[in-house]
Tab-separated table of C-alpha atoms in Angstrom:
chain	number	residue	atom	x	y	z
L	1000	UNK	CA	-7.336	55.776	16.185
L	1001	UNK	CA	-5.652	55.636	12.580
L	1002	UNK	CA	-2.494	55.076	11.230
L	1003	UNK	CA	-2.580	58.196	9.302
L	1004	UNK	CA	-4.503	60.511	12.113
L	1005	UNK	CA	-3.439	64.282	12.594
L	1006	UNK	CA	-3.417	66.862	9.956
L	1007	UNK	CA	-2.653	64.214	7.315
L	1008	UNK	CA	-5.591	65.750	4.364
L	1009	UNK	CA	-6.558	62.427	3.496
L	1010	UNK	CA	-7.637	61.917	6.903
L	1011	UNK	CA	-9.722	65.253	7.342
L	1012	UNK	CA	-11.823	64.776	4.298
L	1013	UNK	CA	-12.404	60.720	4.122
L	1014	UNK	CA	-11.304	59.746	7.957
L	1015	UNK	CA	-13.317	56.397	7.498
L	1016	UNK	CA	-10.720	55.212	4.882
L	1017	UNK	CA	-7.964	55.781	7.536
L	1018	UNK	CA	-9.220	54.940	10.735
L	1019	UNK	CA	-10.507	52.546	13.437
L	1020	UNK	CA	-13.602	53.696	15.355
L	1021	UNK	CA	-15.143	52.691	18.529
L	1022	UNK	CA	-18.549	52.831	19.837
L	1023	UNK	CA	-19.787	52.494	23.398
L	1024	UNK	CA	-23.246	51.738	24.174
L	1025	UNK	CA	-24.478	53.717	26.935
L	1026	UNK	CA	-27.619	53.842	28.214
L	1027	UNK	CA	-28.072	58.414	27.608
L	1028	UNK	CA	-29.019	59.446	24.980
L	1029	UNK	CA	-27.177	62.651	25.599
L	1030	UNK	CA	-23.692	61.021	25.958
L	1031	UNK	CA	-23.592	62.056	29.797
L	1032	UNK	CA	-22.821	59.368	31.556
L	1033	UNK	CA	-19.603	57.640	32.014
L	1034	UNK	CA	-18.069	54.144	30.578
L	1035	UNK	CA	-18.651	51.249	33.702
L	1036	UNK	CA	-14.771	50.221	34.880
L	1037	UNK	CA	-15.582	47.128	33.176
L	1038	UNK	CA	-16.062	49.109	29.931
L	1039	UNK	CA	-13.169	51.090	30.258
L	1040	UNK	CA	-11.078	47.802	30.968
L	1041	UNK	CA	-12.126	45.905	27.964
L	1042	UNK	CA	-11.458	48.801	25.484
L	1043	UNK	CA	-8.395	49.957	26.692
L	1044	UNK	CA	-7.166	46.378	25.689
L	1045	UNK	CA	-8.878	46.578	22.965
L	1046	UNK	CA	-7.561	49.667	21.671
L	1047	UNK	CA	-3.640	48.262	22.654
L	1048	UNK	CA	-4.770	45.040	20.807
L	1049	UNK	CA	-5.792	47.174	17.975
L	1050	UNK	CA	-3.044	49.605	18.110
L	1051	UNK	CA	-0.317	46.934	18.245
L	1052	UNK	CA	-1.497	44.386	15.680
L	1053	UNK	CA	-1.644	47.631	13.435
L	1054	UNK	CA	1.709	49.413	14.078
L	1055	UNK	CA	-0.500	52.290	15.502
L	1056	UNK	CA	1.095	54.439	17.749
L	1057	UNK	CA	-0.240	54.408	21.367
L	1058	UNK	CA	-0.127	58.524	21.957
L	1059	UNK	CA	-1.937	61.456	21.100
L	1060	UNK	CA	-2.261	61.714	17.280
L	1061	UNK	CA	-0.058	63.915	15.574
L	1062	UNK	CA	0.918	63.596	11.367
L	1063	UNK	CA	1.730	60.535	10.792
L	1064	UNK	CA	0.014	57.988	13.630
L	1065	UNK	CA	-1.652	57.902	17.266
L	1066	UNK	CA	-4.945	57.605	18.990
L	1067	UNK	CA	-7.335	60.874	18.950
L	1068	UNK	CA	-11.433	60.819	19.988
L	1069	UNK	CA	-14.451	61.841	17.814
L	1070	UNK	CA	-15.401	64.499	18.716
């Protein structure tokens, strides 16, 4: 998630400077299985905690601000 997320060119060519990242350990080494509820529970709050303590905003990123995955 990052305050400047979307097309923004700053992002796109140094998105470390402008964003917040996330990383779940799971136990595949091929990323197939799925987050536990208990995962998904404690970074959803996580991510509002982050978002509102941040003035991120809590949708899709577009130019300016939002939440978007690594993908």
């Amino acid at each position: 998630m990052g305050k400047w997320g979307g097309h923004n060119p700053n992002w796109v060519r140094k998105p470390k400077s402008y964003t917040i990242s996330i990383e779940h350990v799971k136990s595949q080494t091929d990323n197939s299985d799925i987050l536990t509820p208990q995962q998904q529970q404690a970074s959803f709050a996580l991510v509002k905690d982050i978002c509102q303590r941040n003035g991120i905003g809590m949708h899709d990123a577009d130019n300016t601000t939002g939440i978007t995955g690594h993908f």
